[in-house]
PDB file of C-alpha atoms and ligand atoms in Angstrom:
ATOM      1  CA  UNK A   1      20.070   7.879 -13.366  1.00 35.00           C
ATOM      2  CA  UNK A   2      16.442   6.537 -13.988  1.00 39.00           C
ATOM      3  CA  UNK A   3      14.101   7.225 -11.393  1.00 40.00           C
ATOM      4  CA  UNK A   4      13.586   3.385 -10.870  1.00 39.00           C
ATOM      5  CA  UNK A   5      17.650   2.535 -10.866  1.00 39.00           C
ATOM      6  CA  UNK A   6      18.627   0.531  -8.291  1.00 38.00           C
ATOM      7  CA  UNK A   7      20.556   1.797  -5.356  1.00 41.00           C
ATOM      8  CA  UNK A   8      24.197   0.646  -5.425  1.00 39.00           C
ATOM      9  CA  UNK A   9      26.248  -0.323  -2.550  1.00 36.00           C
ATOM     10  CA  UNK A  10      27.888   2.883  -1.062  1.00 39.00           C
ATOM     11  CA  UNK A  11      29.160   4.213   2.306  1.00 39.00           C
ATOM     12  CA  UNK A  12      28.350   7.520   1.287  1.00 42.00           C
ATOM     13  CA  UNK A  13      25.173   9.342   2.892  1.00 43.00           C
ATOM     14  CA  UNK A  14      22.080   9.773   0.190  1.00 41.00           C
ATOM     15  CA  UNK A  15      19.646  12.456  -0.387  1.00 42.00           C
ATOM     16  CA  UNK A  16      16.048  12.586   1.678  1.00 46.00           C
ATOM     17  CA  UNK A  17      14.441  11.888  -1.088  1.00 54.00           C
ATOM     18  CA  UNK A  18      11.107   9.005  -1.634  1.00 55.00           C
ATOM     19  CA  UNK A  19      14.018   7.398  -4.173  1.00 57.00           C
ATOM     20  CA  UNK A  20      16.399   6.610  -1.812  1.00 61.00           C
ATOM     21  CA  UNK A  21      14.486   6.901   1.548  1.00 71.00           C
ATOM     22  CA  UNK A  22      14.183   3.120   3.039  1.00 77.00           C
ATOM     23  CA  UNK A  23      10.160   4.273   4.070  1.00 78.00           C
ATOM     24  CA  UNK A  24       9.655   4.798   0.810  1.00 82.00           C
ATOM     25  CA  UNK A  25      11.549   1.670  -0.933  1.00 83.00           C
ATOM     26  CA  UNK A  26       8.154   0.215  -1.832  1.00 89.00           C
ATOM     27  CA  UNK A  27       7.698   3.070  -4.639  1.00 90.00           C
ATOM     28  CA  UNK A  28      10.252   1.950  -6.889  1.00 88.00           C
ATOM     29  CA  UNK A  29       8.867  -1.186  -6.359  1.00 92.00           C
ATOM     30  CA  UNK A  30       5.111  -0.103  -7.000  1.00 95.00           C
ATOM     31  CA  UNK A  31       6.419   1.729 -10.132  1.00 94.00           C
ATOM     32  CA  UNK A  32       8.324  -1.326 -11.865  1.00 95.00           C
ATOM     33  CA  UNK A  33       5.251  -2.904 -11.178  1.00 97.00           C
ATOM     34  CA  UNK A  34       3.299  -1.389 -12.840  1.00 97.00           C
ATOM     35  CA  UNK A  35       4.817  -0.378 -15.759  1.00 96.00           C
ATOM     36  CA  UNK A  36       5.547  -4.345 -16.182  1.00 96.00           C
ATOM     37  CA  UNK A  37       1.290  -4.700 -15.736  1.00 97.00           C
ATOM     38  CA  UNK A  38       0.568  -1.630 -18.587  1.00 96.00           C
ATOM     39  CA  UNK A  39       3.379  -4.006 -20.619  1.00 94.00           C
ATOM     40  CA  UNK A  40       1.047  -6.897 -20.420  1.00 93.00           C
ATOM     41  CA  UNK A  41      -1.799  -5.136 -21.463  1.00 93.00           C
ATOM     42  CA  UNK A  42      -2.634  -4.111 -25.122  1.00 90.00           C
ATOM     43  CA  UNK A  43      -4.972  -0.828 -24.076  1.00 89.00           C
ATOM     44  CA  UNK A  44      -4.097   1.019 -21.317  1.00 92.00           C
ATOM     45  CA  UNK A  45      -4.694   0.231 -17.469  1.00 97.00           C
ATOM     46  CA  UNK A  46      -7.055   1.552 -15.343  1.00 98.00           C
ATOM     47  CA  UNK A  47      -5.574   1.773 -11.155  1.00 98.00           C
ATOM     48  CA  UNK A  48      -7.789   2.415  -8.063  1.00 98.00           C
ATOM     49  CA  UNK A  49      -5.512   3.956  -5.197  1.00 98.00           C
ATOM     50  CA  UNK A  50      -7.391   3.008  -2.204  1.00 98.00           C
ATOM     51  CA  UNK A  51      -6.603   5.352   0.302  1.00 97.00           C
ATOM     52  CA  UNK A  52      -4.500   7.350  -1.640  1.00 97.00           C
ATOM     53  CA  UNK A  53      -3.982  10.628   0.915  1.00 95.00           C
ATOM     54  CA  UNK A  54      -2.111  13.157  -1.074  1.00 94.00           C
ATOM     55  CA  UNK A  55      -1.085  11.311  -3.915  1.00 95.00           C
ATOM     56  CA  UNK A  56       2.325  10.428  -3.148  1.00 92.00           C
ATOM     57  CA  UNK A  57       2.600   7.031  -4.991  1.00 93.00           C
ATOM     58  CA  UNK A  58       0.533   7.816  -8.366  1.00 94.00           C
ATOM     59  CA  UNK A  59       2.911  11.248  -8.014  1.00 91.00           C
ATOM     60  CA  UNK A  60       5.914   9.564  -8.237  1.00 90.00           C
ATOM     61  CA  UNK A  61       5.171   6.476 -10.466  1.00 91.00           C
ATOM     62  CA  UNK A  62       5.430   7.880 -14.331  1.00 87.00           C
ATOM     63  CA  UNK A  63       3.762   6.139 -16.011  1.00 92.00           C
ATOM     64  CA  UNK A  64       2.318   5.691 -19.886  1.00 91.00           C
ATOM     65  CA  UNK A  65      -0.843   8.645 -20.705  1.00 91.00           C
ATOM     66  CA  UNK A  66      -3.114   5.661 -21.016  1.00 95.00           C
ATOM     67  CA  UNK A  67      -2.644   4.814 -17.465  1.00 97.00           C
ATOM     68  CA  UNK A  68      -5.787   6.380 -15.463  1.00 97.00           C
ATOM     69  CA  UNK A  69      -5.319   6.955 -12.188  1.00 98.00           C
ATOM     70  CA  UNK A  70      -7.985   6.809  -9.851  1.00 98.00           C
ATOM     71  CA  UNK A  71      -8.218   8.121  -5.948  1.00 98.00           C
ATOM     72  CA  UNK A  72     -10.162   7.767  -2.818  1.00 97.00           C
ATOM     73  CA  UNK A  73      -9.906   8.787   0.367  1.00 95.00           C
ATOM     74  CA  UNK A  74     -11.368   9.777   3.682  1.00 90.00           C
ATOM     75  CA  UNK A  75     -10.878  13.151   3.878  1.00 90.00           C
ATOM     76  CA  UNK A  76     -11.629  16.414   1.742  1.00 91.00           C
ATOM     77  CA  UNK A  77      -7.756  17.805   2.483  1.00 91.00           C
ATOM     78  CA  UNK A  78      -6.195  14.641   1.390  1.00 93.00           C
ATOM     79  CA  UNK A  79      -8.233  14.326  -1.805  1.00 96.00           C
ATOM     80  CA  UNK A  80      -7.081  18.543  -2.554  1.00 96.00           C
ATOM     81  CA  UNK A  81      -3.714  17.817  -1.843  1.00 95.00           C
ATOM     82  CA  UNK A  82      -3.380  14.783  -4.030  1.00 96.00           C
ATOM     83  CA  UNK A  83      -5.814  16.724  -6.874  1.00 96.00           C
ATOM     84  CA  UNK A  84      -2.351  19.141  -6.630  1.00 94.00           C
ATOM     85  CA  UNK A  85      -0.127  16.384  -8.237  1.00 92.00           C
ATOM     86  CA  UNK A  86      -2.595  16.498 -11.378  1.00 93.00           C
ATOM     87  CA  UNK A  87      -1.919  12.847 -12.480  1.00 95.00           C
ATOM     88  CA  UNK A  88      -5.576  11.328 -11.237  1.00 97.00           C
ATOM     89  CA  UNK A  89      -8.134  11.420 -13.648  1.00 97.00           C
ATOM     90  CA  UNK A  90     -11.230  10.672 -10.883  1.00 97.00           C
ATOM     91  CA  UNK A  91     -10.879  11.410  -7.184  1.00 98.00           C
ATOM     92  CA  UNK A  92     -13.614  10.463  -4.564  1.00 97.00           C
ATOM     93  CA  UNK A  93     -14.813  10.583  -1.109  1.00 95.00           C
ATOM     94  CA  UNK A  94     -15.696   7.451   0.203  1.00 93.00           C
ATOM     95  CA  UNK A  95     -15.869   6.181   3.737  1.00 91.00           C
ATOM     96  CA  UNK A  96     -13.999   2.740   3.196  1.00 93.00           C
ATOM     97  CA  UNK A  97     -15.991   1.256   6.414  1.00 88.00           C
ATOM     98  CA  UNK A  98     -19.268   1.402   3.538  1.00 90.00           C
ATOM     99  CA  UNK A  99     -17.426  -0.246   1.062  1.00 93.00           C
ATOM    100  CA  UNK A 100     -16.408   0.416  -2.337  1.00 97.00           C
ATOM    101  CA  UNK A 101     -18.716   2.689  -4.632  1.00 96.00           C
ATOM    102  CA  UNK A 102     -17.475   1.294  -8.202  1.00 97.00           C
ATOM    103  CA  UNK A 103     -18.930  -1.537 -10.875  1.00 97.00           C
ATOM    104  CA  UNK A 104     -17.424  -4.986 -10.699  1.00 97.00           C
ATOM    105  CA  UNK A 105     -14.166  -5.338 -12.874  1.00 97.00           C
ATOM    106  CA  UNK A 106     -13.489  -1.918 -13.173  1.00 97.00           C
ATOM    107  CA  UNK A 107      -9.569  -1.814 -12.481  1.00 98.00           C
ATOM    108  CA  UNK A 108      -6.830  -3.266 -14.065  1.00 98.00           C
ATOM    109  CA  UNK A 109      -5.011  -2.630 -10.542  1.00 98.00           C
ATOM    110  CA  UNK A 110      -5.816  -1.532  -7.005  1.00 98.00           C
ATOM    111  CA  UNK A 111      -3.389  -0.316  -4.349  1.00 98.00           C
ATOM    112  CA  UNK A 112      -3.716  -0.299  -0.913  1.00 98.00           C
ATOM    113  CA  UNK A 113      -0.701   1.046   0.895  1.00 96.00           C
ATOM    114  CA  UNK A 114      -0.731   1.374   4.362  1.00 94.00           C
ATOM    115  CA  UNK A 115      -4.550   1.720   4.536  1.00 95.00           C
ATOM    116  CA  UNK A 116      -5.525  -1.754   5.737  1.00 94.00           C
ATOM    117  CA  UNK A 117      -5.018  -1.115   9.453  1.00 91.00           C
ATOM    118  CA  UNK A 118      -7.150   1.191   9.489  1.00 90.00           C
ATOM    119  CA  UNK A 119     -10.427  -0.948   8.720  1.00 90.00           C
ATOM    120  CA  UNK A 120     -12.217  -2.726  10.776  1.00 86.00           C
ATOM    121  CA  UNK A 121     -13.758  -4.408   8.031  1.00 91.00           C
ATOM    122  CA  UNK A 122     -10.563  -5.506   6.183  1.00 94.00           C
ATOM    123  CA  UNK A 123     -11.592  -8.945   5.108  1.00 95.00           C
ATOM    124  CA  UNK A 124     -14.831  -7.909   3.676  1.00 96.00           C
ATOM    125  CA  UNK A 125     -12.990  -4.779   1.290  1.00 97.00           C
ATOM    126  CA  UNK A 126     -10.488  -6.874  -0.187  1.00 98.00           C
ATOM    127  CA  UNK A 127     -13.447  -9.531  -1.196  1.00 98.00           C
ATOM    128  CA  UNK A 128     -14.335  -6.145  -3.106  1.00 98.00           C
ATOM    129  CA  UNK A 129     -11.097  -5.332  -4.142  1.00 98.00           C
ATOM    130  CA  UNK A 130     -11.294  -8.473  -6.017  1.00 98.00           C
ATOM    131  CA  UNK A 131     -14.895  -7.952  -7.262  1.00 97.00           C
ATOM    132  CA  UNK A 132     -13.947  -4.789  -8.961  1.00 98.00           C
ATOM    133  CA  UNK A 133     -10.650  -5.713 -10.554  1.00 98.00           C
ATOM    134  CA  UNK A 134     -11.046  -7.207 -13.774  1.00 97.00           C
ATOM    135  CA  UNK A 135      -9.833 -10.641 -14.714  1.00 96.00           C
ATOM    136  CA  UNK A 136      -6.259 -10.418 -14.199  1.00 96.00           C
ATOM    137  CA  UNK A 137      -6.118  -7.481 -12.719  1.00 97.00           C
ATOM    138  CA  UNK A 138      -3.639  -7.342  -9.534  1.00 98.00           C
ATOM    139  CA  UNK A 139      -3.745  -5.996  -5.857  1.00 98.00           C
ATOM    140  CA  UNK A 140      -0.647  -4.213  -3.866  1.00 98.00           C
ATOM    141  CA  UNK A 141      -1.301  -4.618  -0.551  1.00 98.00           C
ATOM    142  CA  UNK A 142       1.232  -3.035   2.048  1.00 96.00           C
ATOM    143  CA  UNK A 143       0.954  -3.130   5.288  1.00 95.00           C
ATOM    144  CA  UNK A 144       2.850  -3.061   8.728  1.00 92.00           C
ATOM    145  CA  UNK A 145       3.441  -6.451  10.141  1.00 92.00           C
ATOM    146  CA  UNK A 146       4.082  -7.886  13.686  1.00 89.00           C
ATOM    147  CA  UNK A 147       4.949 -11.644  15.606  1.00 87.00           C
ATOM    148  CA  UNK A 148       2.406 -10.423  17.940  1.00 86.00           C
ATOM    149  CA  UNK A 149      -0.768  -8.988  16.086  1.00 86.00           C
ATOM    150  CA  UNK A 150      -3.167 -10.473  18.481  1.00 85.00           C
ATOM    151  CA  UNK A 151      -1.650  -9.330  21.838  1.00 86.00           C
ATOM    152  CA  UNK A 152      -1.322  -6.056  20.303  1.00 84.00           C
ATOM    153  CA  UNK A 153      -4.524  -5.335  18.854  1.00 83.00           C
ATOM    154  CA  UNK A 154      -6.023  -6.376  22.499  1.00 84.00           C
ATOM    155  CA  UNK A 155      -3.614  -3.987  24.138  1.00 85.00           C
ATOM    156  CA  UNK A 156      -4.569  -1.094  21.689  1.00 78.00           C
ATOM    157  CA  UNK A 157      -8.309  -1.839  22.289  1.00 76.00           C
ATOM    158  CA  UNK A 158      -7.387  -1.256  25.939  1.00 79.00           C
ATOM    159  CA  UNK A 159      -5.739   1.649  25.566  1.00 79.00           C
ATOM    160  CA  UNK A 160      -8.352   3.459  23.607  1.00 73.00           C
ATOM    161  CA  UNK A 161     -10.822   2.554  26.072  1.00 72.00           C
ATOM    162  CA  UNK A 162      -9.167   4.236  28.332  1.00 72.00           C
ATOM    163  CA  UNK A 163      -8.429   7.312  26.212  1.00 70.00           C
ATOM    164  CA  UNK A 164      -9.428   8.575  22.797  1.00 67.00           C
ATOM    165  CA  UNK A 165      -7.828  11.213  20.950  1.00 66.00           C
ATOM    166  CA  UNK A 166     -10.103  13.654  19.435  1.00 63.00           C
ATOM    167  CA  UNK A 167      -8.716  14.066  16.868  1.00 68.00           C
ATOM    168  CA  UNK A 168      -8.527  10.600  15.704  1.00 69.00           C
ATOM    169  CA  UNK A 169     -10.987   8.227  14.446  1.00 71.00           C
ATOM    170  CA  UNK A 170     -11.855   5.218  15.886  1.00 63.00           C
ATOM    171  CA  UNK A 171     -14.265   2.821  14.894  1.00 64.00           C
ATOM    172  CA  UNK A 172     -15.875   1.080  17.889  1.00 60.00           C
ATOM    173  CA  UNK A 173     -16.933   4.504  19.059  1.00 59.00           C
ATOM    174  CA  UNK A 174     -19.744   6.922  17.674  1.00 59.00           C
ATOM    175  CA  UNK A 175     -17.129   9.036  16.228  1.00 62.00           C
ATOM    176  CA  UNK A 176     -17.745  11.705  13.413  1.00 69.00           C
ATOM    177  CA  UNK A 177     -15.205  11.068  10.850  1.00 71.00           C
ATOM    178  CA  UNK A 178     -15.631  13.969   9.242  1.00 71.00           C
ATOM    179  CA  UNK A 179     -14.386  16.044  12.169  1.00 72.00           C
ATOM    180  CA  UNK A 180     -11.192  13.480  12.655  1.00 75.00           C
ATOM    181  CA  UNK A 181      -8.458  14.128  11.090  1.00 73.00           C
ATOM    182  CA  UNK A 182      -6.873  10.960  11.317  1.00 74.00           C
ATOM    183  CA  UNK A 183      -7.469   7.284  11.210  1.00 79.00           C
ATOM    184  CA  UNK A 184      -6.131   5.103  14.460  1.00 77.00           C
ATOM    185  CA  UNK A 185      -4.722   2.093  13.561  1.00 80.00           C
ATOM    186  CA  UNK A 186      -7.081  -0.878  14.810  1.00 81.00           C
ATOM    187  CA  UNK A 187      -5.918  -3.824  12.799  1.00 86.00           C
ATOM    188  CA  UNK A 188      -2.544  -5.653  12.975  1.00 91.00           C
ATOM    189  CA  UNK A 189      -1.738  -8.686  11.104  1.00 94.00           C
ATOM    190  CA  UNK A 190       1.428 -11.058  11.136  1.00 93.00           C
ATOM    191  CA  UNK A 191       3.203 -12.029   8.086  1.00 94.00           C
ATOM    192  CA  UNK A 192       1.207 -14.952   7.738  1.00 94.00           C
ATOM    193  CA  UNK A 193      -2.008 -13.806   8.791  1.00 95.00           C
ATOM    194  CA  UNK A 194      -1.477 -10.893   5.639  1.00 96.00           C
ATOM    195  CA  UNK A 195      -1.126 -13.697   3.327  1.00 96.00           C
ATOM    196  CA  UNK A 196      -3.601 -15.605   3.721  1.00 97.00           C
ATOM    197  CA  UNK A 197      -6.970 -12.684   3.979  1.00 97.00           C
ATOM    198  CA  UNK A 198      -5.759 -11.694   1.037  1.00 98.00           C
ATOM    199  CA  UNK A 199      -5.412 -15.432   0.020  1.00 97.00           C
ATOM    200  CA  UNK A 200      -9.210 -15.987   1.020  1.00 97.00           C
ATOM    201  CA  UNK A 201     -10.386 -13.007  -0.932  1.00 97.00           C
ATOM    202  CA  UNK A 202      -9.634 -15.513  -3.837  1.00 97.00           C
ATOM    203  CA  UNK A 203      -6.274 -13.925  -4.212  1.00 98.00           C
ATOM    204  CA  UNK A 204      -3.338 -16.250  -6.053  1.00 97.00           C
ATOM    205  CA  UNK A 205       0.042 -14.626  -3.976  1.00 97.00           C
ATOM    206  CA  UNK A 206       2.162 -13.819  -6.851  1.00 96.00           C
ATOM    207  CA  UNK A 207       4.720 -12.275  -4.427  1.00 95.00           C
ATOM    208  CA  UNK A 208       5.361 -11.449  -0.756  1.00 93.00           C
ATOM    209  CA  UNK A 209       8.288  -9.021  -0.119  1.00 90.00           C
ATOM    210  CA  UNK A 210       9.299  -7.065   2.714  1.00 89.00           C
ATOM    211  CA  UNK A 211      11.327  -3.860   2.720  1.00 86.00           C
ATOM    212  CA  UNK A 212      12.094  -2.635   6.128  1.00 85.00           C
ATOM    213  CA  UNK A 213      12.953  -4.106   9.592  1.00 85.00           C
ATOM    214  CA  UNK A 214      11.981  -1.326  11.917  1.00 81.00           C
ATOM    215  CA  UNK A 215       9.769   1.184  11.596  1.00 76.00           C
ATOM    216  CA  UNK A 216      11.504   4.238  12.625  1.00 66.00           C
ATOM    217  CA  UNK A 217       9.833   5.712  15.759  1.00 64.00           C
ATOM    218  CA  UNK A 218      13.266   6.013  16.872  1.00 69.00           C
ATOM    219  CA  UNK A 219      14.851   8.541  16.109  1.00 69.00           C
ATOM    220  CA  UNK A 220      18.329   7.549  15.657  1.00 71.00           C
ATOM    221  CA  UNK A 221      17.134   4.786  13.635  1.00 73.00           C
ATOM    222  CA  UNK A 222      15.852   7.249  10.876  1.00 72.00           C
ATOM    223  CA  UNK A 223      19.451   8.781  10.440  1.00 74.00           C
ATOM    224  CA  UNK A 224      20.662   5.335   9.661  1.00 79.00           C
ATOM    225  CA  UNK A 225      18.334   5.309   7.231  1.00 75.00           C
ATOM    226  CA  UNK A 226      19.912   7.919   5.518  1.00 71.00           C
ATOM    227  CA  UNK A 227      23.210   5.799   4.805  1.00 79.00           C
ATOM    228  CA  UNK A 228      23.110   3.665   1.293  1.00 79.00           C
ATOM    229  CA  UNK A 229      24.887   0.489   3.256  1.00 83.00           C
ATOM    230  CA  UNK A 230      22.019   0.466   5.561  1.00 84.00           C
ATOM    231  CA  UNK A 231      19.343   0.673   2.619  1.00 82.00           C
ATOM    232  CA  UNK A 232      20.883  -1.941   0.605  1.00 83.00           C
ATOM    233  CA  UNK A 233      21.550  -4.259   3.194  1.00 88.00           C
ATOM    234  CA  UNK A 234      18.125  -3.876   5.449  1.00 87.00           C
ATOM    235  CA  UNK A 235      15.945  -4.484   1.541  1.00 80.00           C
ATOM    236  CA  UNK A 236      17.996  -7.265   0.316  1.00 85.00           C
ATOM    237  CA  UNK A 237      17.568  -8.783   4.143  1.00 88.00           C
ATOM    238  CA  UNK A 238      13.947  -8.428   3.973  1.00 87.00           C
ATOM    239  CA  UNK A 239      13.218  -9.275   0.259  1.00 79.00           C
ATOM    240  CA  UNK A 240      14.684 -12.548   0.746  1.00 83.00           C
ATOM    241  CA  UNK A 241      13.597 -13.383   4.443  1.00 87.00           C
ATOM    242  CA  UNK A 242       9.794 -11.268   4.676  1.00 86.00           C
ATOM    243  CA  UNK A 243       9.480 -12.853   8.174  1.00 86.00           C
ATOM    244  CA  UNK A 244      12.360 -10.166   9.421  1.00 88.00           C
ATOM    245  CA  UNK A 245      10.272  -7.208   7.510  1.00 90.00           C
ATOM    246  CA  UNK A 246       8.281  -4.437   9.834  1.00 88.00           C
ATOM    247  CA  UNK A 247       5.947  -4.216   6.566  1.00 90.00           C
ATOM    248  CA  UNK A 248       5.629  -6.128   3.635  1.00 93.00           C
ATOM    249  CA  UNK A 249       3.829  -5.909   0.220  1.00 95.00           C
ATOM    250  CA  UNK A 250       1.592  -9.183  -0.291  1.00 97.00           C
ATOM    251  CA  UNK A 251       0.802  -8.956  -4.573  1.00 98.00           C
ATOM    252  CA  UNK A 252      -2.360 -11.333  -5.527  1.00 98.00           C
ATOM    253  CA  UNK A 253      -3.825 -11.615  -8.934  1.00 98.00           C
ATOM    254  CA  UNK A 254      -7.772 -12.359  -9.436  1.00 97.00           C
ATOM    255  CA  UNK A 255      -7.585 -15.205 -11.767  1.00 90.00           C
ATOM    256  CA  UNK A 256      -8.415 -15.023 -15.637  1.00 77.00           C
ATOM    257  CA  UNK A 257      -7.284 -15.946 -19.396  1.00 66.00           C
ATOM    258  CA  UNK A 258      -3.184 -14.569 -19.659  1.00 57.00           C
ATOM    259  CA  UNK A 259      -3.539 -11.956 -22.235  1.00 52.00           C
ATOM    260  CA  UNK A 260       0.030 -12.699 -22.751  1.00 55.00           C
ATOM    261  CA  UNK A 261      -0.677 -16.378 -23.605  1.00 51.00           C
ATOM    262  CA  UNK A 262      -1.357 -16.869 -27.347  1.00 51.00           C
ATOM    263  CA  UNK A 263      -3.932 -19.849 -27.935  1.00 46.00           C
ATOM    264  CA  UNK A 264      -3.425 -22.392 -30.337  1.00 49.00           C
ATOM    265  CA  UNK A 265      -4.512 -20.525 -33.881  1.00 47.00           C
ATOM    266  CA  UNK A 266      -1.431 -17.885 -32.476  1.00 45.00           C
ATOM    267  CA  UNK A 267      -3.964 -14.778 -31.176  1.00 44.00           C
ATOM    268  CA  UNK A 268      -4.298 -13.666 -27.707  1.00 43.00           C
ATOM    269  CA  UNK A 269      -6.905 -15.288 -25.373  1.00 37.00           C
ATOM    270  CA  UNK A 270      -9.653 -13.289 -25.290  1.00 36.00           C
ATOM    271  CA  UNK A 271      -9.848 -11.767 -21.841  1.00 29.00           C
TER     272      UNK A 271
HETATM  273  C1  LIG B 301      -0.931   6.156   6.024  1.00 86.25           C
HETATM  274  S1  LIG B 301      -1.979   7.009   4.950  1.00 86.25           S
HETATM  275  C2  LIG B 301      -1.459   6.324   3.377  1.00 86.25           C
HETATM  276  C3  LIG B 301      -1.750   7.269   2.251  1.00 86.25           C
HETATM  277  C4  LIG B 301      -1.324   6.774   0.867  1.00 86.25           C
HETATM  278  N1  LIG B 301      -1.885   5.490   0.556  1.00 86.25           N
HETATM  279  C5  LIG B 301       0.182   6.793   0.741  1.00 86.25           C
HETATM  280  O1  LIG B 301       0.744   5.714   0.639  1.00 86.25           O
HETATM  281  O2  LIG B 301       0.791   7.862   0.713  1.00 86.25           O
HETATM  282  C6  LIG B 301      -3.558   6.235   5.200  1.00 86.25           C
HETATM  283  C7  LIG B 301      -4.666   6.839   4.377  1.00 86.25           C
HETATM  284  O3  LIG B 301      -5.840   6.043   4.545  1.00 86.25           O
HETATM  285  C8  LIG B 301      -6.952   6.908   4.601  1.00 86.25           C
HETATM  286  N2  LIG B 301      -8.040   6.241   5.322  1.00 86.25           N
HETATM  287  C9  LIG B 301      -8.021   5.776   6.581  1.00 86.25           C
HETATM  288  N3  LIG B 301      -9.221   5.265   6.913  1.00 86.25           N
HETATM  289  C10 LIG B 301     -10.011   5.407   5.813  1.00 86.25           C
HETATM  290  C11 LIG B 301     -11.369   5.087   5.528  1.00 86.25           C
HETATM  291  N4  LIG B 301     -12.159   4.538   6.427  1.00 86.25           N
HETATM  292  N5  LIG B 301     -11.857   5.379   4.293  1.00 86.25           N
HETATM  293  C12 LIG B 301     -11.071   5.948   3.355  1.00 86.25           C
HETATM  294  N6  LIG B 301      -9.775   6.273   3.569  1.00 86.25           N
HETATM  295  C13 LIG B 301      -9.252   6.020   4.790  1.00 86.25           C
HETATM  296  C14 LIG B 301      -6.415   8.107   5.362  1.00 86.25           C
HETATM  297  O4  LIG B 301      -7.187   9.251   5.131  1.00 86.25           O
HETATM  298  C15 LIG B 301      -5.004   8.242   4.804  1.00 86.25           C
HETATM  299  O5  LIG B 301      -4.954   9.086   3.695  1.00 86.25           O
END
């Protein structure tokens, strides 16, 4: 079975692996993604994975030899660990709260999974996301959703007032990042409020799908996850109705000529 093949309807229990694992349904997704972006191009791609900790998605994607990948991330230990999977051909340290360090249209693609809400200044990056994707190019955005991102980004403000881990970074303090070893999430968003900053980064939404319902803090909730019925049921729930999804992907393309349009003498648009 391809690595991409969809999971069938079973009662059977399925392996813990990112293929079948419901936390990980958005890879398949990712992959099929992207290999249908490379198809639309005629050399190559070029993706930035924004946040990309140790590698897990440009690991499992396999894609074409002309597909670069590109990494940043926070931390040195990330950035070794996803060095390990040996499929990035750059791989940076950047501080995402100063901004991007690249040229404008640099990337065919940028991904940004689960690394949103962690920045306070999440608005402002994806207005750079868009300046250095080049015409066409297209943004994955995934991200944890809630009905009630207001009340709890107040009550997590609160909270961290009151105590900080050390370990953890947080933003509204003097913290030193470099001696955190983890971000704390400070940003939560609601299905609609996703849409629409990546919308007003000059985005156009070419798709908005969810894949999970819960996020499994619970424990007994994780086993269930481990049952195909569950899988199949909980992602065809949530592709269809996003508003029932725990996290969704939001997919925007910065606008430009379709390279797969042919103009009117019958070559492609010039991009
Ligand atoms: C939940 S992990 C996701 C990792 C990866 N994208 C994946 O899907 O496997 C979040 C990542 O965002 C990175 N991150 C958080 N805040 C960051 C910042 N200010 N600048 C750069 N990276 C940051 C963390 O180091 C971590 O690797």
């Amino acid at each position: 079975m391809s690595k991409n093949a969809p999971t069938r309807l079973a009662f059977g229990k399925i392996k813990d692996t990112v293929r079948y694992r419901l936390k990980f349904a958005h890879f398949p997704y990712l992959a099929r993604s992207l290999e249908n972006e490379r198809a639309r191009r005629s050399e190559g791609m070029a993706i930035l994975d924004v946040g990309c900790g140790p590698g897990n998605i440009a690991g499992f994607c396999d894609l074409p030899g002309d597909v670069k990948w590109f990494g940043l991330d926070l931390w040195e230990y990330q950035l070794v660990q996803a060095a390990e999977k040996r499929v990035y051909a750059g791989l940076f340290q950047v501080n995402l709260v100063d901004g991007l360090p690249f040229k404008d249209s640099s990337f065919d693609a940028v991904l940004c999974n689960e690394v949103l809400m962690y920045l306070p200044n999440a608005a402002e990056l994806l207005g750079q996301f868009h300046q250095v994707l080049k015409a066409n190019g297209v943004l994955f955005v995934y991200n944890p959703i809630t009905w009630l991102p207001k009340v709890l980004a107040g009550a997590r403000r609160r909270l961290r007032s009151l105590h900080q881990e050390r370990r953890s970074v947080s933003w509204d303090r003097q913290t030193d990042w470099k001696n955190a070893t983890r971000a704390c999430r400070i940003t939560y968003y609601s299905l609609r409020s996703l849409v629409e900053e990546v919308r007003s980064a000059r985005f156009e939404i070419i798709d908005v799908t969810g894949f999970r319902i819960f996020r499994n803090r619970i424990r007994a909730m994780t086993r269930l996850e481990d049952y195909r019925w569950y899988y199949a049921i909980t992602k065809s729930l949530v592709s269809r109705f996003p508003q029932l999804a725990a996290d969704i992907m939001v997919v925007g393309r910065k606008a430009g000529p379709d390279p797969t349009k042919r103009d009117v003498l019958g070559g492609r648009s010039a991009v």
